[in-house]
XYZ file of C-alpha atoms in Angstrom:
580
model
C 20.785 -2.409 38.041
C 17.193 -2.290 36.994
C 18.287 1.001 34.623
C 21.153 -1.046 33.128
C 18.585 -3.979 32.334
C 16.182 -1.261 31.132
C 18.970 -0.185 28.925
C 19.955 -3.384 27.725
C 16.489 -4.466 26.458
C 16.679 -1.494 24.956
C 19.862 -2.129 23.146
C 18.601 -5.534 21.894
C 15.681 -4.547 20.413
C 17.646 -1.736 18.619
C 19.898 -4.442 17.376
C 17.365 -6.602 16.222
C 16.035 -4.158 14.507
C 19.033 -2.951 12.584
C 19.463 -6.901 11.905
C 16.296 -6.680 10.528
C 16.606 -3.705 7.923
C 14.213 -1.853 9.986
C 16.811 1.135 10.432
C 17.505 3.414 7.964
C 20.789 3.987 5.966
C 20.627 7.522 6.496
C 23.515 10.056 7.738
C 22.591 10.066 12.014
C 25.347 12.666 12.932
C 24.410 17.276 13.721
C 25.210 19.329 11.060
C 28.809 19.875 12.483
C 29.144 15.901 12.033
C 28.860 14.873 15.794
C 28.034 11.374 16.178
C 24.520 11.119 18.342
C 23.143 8.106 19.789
C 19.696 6.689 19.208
C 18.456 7.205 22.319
C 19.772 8.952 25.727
C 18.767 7.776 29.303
C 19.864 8.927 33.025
C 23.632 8.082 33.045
C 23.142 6.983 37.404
C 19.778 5.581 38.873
C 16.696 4.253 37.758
C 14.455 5.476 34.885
C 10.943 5.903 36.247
C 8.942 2.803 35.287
C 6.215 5.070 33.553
C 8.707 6.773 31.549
C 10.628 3.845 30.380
C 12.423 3.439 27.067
C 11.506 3.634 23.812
C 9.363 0.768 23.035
C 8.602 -0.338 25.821
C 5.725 0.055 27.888
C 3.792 2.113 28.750
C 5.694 3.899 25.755
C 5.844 7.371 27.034
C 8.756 7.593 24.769
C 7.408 6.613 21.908
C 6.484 2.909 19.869
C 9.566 1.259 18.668
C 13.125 1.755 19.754
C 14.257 3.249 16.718
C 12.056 6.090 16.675
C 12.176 8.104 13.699
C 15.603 6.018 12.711
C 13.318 3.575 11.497
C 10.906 5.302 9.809
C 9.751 8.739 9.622
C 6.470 10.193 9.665
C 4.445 9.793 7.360
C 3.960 13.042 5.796
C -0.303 13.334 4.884
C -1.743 16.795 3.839
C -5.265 16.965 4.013
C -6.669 18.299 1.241
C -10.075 18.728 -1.113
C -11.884 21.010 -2.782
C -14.193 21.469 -5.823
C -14.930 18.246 -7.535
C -13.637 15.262 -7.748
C -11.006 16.205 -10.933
C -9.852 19.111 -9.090
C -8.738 17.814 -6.038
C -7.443 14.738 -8.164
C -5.054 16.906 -9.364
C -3.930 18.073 -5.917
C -3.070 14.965 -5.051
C -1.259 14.407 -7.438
C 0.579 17.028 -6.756
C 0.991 16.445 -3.446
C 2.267 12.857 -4.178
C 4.451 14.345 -6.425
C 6.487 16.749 -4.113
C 7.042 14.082 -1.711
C 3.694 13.262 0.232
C 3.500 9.960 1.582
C 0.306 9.507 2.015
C -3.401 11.113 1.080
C -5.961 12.694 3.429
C -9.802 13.726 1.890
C -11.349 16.809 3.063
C -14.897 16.595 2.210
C -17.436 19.122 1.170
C -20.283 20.110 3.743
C -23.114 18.700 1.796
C -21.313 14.966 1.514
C -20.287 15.500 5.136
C -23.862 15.926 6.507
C -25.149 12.610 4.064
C -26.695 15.044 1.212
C -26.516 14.889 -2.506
C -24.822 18.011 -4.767
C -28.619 18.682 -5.875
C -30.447 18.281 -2.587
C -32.202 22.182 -1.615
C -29.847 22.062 1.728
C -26.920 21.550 -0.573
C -27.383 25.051 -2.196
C -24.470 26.699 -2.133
C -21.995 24.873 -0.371
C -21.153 22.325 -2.947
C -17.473 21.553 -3.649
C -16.651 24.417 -1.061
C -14.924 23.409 2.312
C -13.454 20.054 0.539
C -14.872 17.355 -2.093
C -18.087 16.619 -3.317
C -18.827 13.248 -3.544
C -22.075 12.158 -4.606
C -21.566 8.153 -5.400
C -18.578 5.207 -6.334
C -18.435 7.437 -9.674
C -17.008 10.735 -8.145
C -14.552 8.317 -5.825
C -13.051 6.656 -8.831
C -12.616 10.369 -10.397
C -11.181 10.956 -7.160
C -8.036 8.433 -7.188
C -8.031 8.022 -10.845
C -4.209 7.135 -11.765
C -3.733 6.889 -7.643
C -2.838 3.113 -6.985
C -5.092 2.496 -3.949
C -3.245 -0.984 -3.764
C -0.018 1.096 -2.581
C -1.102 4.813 -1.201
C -2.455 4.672 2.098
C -6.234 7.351 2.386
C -7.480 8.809 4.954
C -10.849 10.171 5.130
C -12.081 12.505 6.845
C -16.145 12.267 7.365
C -17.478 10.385 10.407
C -21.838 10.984 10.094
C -21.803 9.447 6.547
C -18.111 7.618 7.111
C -19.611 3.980 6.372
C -21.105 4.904 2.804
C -18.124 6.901 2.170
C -15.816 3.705 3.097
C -18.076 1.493 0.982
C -17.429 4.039 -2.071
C -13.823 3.560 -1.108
C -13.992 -0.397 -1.746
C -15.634 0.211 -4.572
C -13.343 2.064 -6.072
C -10.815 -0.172 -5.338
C -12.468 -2.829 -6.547
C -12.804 -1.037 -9.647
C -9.282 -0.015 -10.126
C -8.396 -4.788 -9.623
C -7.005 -3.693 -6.099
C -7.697 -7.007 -3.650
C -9.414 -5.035 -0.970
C -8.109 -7.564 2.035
C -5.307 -5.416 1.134
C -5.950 -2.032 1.588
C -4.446 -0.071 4.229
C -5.608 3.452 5.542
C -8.170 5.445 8.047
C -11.553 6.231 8.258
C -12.265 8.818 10.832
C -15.996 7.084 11.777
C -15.515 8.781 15.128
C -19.280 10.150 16.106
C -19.030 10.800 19.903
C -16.750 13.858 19.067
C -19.244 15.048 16.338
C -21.815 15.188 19.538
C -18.927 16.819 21.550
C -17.832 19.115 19.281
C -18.151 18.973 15.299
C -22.085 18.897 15.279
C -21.708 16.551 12.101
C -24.269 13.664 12.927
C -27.360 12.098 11.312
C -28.410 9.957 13.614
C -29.277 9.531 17.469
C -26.196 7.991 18.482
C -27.040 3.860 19.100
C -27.668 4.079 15.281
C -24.321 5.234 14.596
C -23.241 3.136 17.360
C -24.403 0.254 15.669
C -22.888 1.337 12.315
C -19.544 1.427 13.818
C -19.982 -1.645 15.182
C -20.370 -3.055 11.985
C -17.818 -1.333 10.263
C -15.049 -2.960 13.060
C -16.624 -6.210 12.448
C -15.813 -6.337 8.891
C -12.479 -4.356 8.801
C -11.169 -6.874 11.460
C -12.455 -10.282 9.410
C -11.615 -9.264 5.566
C -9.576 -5.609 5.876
C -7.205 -6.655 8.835
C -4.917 -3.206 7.830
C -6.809 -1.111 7.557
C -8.349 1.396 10.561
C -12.191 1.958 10.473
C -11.466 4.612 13.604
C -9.545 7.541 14.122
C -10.802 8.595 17.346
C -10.966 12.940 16.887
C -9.517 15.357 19.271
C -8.372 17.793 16.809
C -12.332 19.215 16.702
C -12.432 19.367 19.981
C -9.574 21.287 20.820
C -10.602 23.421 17.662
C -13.846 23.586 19.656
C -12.072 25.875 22.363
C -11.200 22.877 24.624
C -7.739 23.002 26.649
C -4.674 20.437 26.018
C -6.278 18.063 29.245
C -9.499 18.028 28.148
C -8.986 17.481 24.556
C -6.931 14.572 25.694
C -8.962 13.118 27.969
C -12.559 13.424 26.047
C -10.647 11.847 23.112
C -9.036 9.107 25.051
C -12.533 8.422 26.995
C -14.142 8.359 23.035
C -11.663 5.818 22.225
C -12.417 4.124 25.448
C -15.980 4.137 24.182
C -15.277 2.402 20.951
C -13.315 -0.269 23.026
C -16.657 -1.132 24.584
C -18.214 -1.392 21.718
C -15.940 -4.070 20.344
C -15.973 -6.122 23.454
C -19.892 -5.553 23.425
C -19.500 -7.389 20.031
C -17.646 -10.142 21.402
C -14.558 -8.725 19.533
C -11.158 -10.091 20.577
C -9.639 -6.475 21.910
C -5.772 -7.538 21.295
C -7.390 -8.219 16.874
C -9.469 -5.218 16.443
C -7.691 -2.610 18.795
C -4.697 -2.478 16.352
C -6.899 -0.908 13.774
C -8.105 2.183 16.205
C -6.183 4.988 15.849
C -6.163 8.887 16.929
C -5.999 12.279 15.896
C -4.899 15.082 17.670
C -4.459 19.135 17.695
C -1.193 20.608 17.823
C -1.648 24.011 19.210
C 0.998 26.768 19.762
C 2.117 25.840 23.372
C 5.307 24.061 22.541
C 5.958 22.265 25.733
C 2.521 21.858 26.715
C 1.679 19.929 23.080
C 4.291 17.792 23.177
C 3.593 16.653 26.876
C 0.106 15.678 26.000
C 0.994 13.470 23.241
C 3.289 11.723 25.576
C 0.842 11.348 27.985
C -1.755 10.116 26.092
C 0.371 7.027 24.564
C 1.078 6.105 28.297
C -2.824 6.267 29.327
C -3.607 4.646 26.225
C -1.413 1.474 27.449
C -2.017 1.442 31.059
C -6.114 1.077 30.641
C -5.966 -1.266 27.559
C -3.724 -3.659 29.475
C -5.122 -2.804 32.757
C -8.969 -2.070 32.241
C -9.544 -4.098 28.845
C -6.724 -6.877 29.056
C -5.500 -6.082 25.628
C -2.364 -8.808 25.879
C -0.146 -7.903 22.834
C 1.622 -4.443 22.050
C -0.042 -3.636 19.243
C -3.388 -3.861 20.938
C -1.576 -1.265 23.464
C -0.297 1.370 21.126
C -1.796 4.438 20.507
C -0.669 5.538 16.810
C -1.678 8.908 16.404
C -2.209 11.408 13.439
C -1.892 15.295 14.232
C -2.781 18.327 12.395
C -1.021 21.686 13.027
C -4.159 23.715 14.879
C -5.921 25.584 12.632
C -7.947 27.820 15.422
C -4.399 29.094 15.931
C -3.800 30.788 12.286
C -4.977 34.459 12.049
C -6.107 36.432 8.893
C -4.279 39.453 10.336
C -0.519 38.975 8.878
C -1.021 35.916 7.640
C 2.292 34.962 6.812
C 2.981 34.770 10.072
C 1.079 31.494 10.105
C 4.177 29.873 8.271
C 5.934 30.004 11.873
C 3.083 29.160 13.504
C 2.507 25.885 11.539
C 6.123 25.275 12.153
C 6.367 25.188 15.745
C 3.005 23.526 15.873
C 4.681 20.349 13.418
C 7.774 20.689 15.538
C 6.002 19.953 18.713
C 4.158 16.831 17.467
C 7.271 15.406 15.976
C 9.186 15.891 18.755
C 5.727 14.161 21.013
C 6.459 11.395 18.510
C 3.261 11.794 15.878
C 2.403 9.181 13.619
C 1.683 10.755 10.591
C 1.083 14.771 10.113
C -0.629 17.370 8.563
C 0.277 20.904 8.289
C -1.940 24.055 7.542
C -1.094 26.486 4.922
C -0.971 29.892 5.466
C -4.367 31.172 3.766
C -6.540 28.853 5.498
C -7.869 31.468 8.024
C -9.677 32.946 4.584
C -10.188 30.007 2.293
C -8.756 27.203 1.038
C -4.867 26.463 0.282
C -3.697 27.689 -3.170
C -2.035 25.341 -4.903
C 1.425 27.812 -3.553
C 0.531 28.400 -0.264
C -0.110 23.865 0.101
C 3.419 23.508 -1.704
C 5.154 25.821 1.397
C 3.260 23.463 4.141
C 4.476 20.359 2.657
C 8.156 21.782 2.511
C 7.546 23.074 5.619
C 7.589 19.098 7.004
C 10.562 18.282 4.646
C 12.416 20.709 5.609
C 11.944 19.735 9.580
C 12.620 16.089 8.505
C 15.585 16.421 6.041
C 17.337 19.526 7.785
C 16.710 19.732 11.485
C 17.948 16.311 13.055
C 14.651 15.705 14.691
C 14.984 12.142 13.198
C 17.938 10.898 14.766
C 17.278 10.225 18.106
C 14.262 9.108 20.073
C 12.033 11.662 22.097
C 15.023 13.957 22.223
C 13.403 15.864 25.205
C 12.392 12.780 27.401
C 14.013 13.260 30.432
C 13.855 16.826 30.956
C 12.545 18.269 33.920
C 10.326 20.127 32.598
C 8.771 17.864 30.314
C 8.088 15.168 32.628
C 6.431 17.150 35.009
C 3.801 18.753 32.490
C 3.385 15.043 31.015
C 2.342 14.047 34.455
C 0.631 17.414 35.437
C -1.905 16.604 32.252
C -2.029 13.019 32.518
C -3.417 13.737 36.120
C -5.763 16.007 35.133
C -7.275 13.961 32.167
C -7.828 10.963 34.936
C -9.270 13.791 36.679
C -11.788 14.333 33.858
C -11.956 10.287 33.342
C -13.730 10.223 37.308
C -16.269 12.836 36.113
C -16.933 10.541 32.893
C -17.541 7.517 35.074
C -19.366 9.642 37.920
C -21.891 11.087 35.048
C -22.073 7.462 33.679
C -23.320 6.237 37.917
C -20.129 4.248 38.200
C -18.671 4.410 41.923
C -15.489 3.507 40.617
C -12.698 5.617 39.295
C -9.930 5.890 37.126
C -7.579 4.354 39.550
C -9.606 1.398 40.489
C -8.345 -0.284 37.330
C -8.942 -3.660 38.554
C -12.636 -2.592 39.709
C -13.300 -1.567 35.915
C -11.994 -4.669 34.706
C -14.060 -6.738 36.410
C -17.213 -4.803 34.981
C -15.489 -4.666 31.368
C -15.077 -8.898 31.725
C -18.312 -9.016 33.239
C -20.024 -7.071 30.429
C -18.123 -8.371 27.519
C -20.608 -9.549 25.099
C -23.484 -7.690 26.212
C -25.236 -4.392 24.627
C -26.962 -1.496 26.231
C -26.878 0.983 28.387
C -25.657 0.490 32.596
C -23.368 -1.908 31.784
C -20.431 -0.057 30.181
C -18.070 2.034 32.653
C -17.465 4.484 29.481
C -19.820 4.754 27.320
C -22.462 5.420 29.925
C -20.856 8.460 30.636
C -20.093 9.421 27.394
C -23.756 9.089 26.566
C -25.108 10.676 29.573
C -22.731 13.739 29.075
C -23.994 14.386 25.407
C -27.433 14.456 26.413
C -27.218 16.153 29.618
C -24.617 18.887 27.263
C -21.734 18.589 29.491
C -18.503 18.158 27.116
C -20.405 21.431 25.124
C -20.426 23.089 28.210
C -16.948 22.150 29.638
C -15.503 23.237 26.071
C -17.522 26.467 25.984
C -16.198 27.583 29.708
C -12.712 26.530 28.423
C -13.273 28.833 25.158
C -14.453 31.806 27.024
C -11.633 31.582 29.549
C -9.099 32.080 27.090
C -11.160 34.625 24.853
C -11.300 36.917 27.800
C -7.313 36.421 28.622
C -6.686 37.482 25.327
C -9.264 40.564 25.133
C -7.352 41.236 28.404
C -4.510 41.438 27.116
C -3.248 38.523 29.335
C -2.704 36.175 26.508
C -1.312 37.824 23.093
C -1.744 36.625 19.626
C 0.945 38.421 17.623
C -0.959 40.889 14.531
C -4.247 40.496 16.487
C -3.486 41.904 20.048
C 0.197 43.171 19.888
C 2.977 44.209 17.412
C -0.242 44.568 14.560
C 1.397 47.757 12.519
C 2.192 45.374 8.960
C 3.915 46.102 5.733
C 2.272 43.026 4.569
C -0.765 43.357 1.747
C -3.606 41.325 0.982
C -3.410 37.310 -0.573
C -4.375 35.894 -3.580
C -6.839 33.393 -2.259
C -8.205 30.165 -3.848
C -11.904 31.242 -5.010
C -14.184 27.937 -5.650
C -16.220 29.008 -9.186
C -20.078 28.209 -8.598
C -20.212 26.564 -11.807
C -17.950 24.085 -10.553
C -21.618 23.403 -8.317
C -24.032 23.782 -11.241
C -21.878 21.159 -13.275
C -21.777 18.893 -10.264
C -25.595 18.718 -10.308
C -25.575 18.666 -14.157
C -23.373 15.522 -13.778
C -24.820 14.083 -10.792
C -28.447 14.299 -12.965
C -26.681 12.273 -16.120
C -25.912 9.719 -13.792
C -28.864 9.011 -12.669
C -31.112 9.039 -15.312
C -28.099 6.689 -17.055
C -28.051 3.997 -14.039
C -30.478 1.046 -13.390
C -32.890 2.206 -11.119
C -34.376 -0.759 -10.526
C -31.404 -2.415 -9.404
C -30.612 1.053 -7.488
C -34.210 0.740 -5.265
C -33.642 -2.831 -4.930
C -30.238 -2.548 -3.325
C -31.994 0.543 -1.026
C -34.862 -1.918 0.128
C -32.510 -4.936 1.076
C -30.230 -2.355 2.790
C -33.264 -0.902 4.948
C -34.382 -4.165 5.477
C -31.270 -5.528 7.772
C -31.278 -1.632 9.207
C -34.943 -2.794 10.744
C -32.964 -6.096 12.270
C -30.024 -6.939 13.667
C -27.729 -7.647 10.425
C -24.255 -6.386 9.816
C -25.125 -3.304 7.118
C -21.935 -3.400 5.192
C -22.647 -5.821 2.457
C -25.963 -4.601 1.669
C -24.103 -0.772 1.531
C -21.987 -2.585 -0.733
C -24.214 -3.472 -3.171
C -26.392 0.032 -3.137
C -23.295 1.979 -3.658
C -21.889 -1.158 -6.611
C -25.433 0.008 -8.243
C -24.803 3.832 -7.681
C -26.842 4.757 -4.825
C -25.991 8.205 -3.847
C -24.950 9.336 -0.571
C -28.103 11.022 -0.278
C -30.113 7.943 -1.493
C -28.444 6.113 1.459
C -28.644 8.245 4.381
C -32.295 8.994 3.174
C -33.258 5.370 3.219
C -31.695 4.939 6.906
C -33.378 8.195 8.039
C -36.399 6.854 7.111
C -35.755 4.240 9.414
C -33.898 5.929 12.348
C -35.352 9.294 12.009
C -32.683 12.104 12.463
C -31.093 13.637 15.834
C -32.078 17.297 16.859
C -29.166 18.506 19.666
C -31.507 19.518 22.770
C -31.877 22.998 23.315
C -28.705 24.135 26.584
C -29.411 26.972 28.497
């Protein structure tokens, strides 16, 4: 009885749904023409509460009961390089073959809070993404891209405030209303300690930028997503499936805390978290994890932080196929790679996705090689049938088991989060964590939040770096070994295959950064540039919320490098303690 109820609310939401336009007129039958159902269930007993339907919580099956009937995923290559008119024209490009959506890969310089002309800049200008030195370069960037209608992502999570404010300004620029605006900003700094090594600060200065940043999204931007809480480094980092799920899902944990320690409402600004996630080559094991990280999610929002609503319960996630995976050996055997990776996180019910191209192991995508790993998603959406019914493989065997195999060992890796932190408690005293989460709520500092106490304690004692590295070596040796095989690296490596044309970024395309980046200075107000700097340091000595100030440095042209200067000058910068 209780499957045929859990059935039947299925059924009505479906049809509500469809009432509602929500489904797609779109041909749902296999390529013979067999009619297939939306969903599929056990035909006698009980479904497993924790399992469920799609929908439903804890939503192990996915977020709405139409699945992918409803609406695909959004298709959002990452992409960047040069300057700011090159990878203009990518995206345009990418828009134009069918993307839905835009992702910015930054340059290293602009990702570490430099300017194009600063002496640490040398060399690595416009090289690993986009060099963006102020609001100038951003409206270059999406010049002719509506930002009122394309949702952005960006990628950058040290300097991810600035970058956001030169994203607003942009907007602002192009007679978008910016209440309206709807996309990510990665922001996400405890993985850069994990993993990425991409900070500026000690953390309780990012902390508190963050902090702002979720204040203001969730009173004037209520779309868009100041967080996407990073797992794809850390995987990338040499980290297995568990632990990239659980250090990611403790991160996000983190930045729950920090709301509540704002005296945010959880069930208005937990809609606007989301994640972002590896896909590695281990079919089953990839698509388990994504599964079991949207019922975790749930469980300790509802349970640990009383988030009341769905949406405050949802874990909406973006994946990337996993780049550590790719191999310059044969490198068009990447194409398959990519494709099983994108198959396995459509199939775990991703969000939105990005694929790799095939050159990526040696530099960045030709403008060829980025066309064949966008048609490598269209051809998975429009030819395959993965869009016609939801989580196709829930219910197997085999899948179940490995969703709860790594579910319990991320609440494994929770206990040693909350243990490093001093909490007695662990994962599964939910109702003991609540009571400290209500109790705290409000309140800042440390020994108060379950969390974030041990997220902080286990970047400075070098734990998650030394969990990752122990993961890393275990596999390197396996595959020296022989144990694990990489195909064109370890086994079957004879090739017929000859060497890429590769995507080659010109130096001059640095020297006429600078040249620019020098016009626009001496052409701006500096007055009105220094002034903006001073008010802005001036709240970062108090308590203020930074984001209006930012505002109006970046409205005057501040650089990136002006800004993180000025609040280096007042935080100082973070050196990583030596590890032996």
């Amino acid at each position: 009885m209780g499957e045929q109820r859990g059935q039947q609310r299925w059924q009505q939401a479906y049809d509500a749904a469809v009432a509602k336009g929500q489904v797609r007129d779109a041909d749902f039958t296999t390529l013979s023409g067999v009619e297939v159902d939306p969903v599929y269930g056990p035909t006698d007993g009980e479904v497993r509460e924790d399992i469920g339907w799609p929908g439903e919580f804890p939503y192990t099956r996915g977020l709405y009961p139409t699945g992918y009937r409803g609406r695909p995923w959004t298709i959002r290559q990452f992409a960047g390089f040069g300057n700011a008119v090159q990878t203009n024209e990518r995206y345009k490009l990418i828009l134009a073959r069918g993307g839905g959506g835009l992702s910015v890969a930054f340059d290293m310089p602009t990702l570490m809070g430099r300017d194009s002309d600063d002496p640490m800049s040398l060399g690595e200008v416009g090289h690993c993404g986009v060099a963006i030195d102020s609001a100038a370069d951003m409206d270059i960037l999406f010049k002719d891209i509506p930002l009122g209608q394309v949702t952005t992502s960006m990628t950058i999570s040290g300097p991810a405030v600035p970058a956001f404010c030169m994203y607003l300004v942009a907007a602002e620029r192009q007679g978008v209303d910016v209440s309206t605006l709807n996309g990510t900003l990665q922001t996400d700094i405890f993985k850069e300690y994990i993993a990425q090594k991409e900070w500026l600060f000690a953390p309780e200065p990012h902390l508190r930028l963050i902090g702002d940043l979720m204040e203001y999204t969730s009173a004037k931007i209520p779309a868009y997503k100041p967080l996407s809480v990073s797992g794809y480094h850390i995987r990338e980092a040499g980290s297995t499936a568990a632990q990239e799920l659980a250090f990611t899902l403790a991160d996000g944990f983190g930045y729950v805390e920090l709301g509540l320690s704002r005296g945010l409402d959880v069930d208005v600004f937990a809609p606007g978290l989301s994640f972002f996630f590896d896909s590695h080559i281990d079919f089953f094991e990839e698509i388990a994890k994504f599964r079991a990280a949207r019922r975790i999610w749930a469980r300790w929002m509802r349970d640990v932080y009383g988030a009341k609503t769905a949406k405050a319960q949802w874990l909406r996630f973006h994946t990337q196929t996993a780049g550590v995976s790719l191999t310059a050996q044969q490198p068009m055997n990447n194409v398959v790679r990519t494709a099983v990776e994108a198959l396995a996180a459509v199939l775990g019910g991703t969000n939105s996705l990005h694929t790799n191209a095939l050159d990526e192991t040696l530099a960045l995508p030709t403008d060829q090689s980025a066309e064949v790993a966008l048609r490598t998603q269209q051809v998975l959406m429009e030819e395959t049938g993965v869009t016609n019914v939801a989580d196709p493989l829930g219910g197997s065997w085999y899948i179940e088991a490995l969703t709860d195999k790594i579910e319990a060992e991320a609440e494994a890796i929770f206990d040693e989060i909350l243990s490093l932190g001093g909490s007695t408690l662990t994962s599964a005293d939910t109702a003991g964590l609540a009571a400290q989460v209500a109790e705290s709520t409000g309140t800042t500092g440390r020994g108060v939040w379950p969390i974030t106490d041990g997220l902080l304690r286990g970047i400075e004692e070098g734990w998650f770096m030394s969990e990752i590295a122990d993961a890393a070596f275990r596999y390197q040796l396996a595959l020296e070994k022989g144990d694990k095989r990489v195909v064109g690296v370890n086994t079957h490596t004879e090739s017929l295959a000859g060497d890429l044309e590769i995507l080659r970024v010109s130096h001059e395309v640095e020297r006429e950064q600078v040249r620019v980046l020098t016009s626009r200075k001496a052409a701006r107000d500096d007055a009105s540039v220094q002034a903006a700097l001073s008010r802005m340091t001036e709240v970062a000595r108090g308590e203020g919320n930074l984001i209006e100030p930012m505002l109006e440095a970046v409205r005057a042209e501040a650089t990136m490098g002006e800004i993180c200067n000025a609040l280096r000058d007042v935080w100082g910068v973070y050196r990583e303690p030596a590890r032996f």
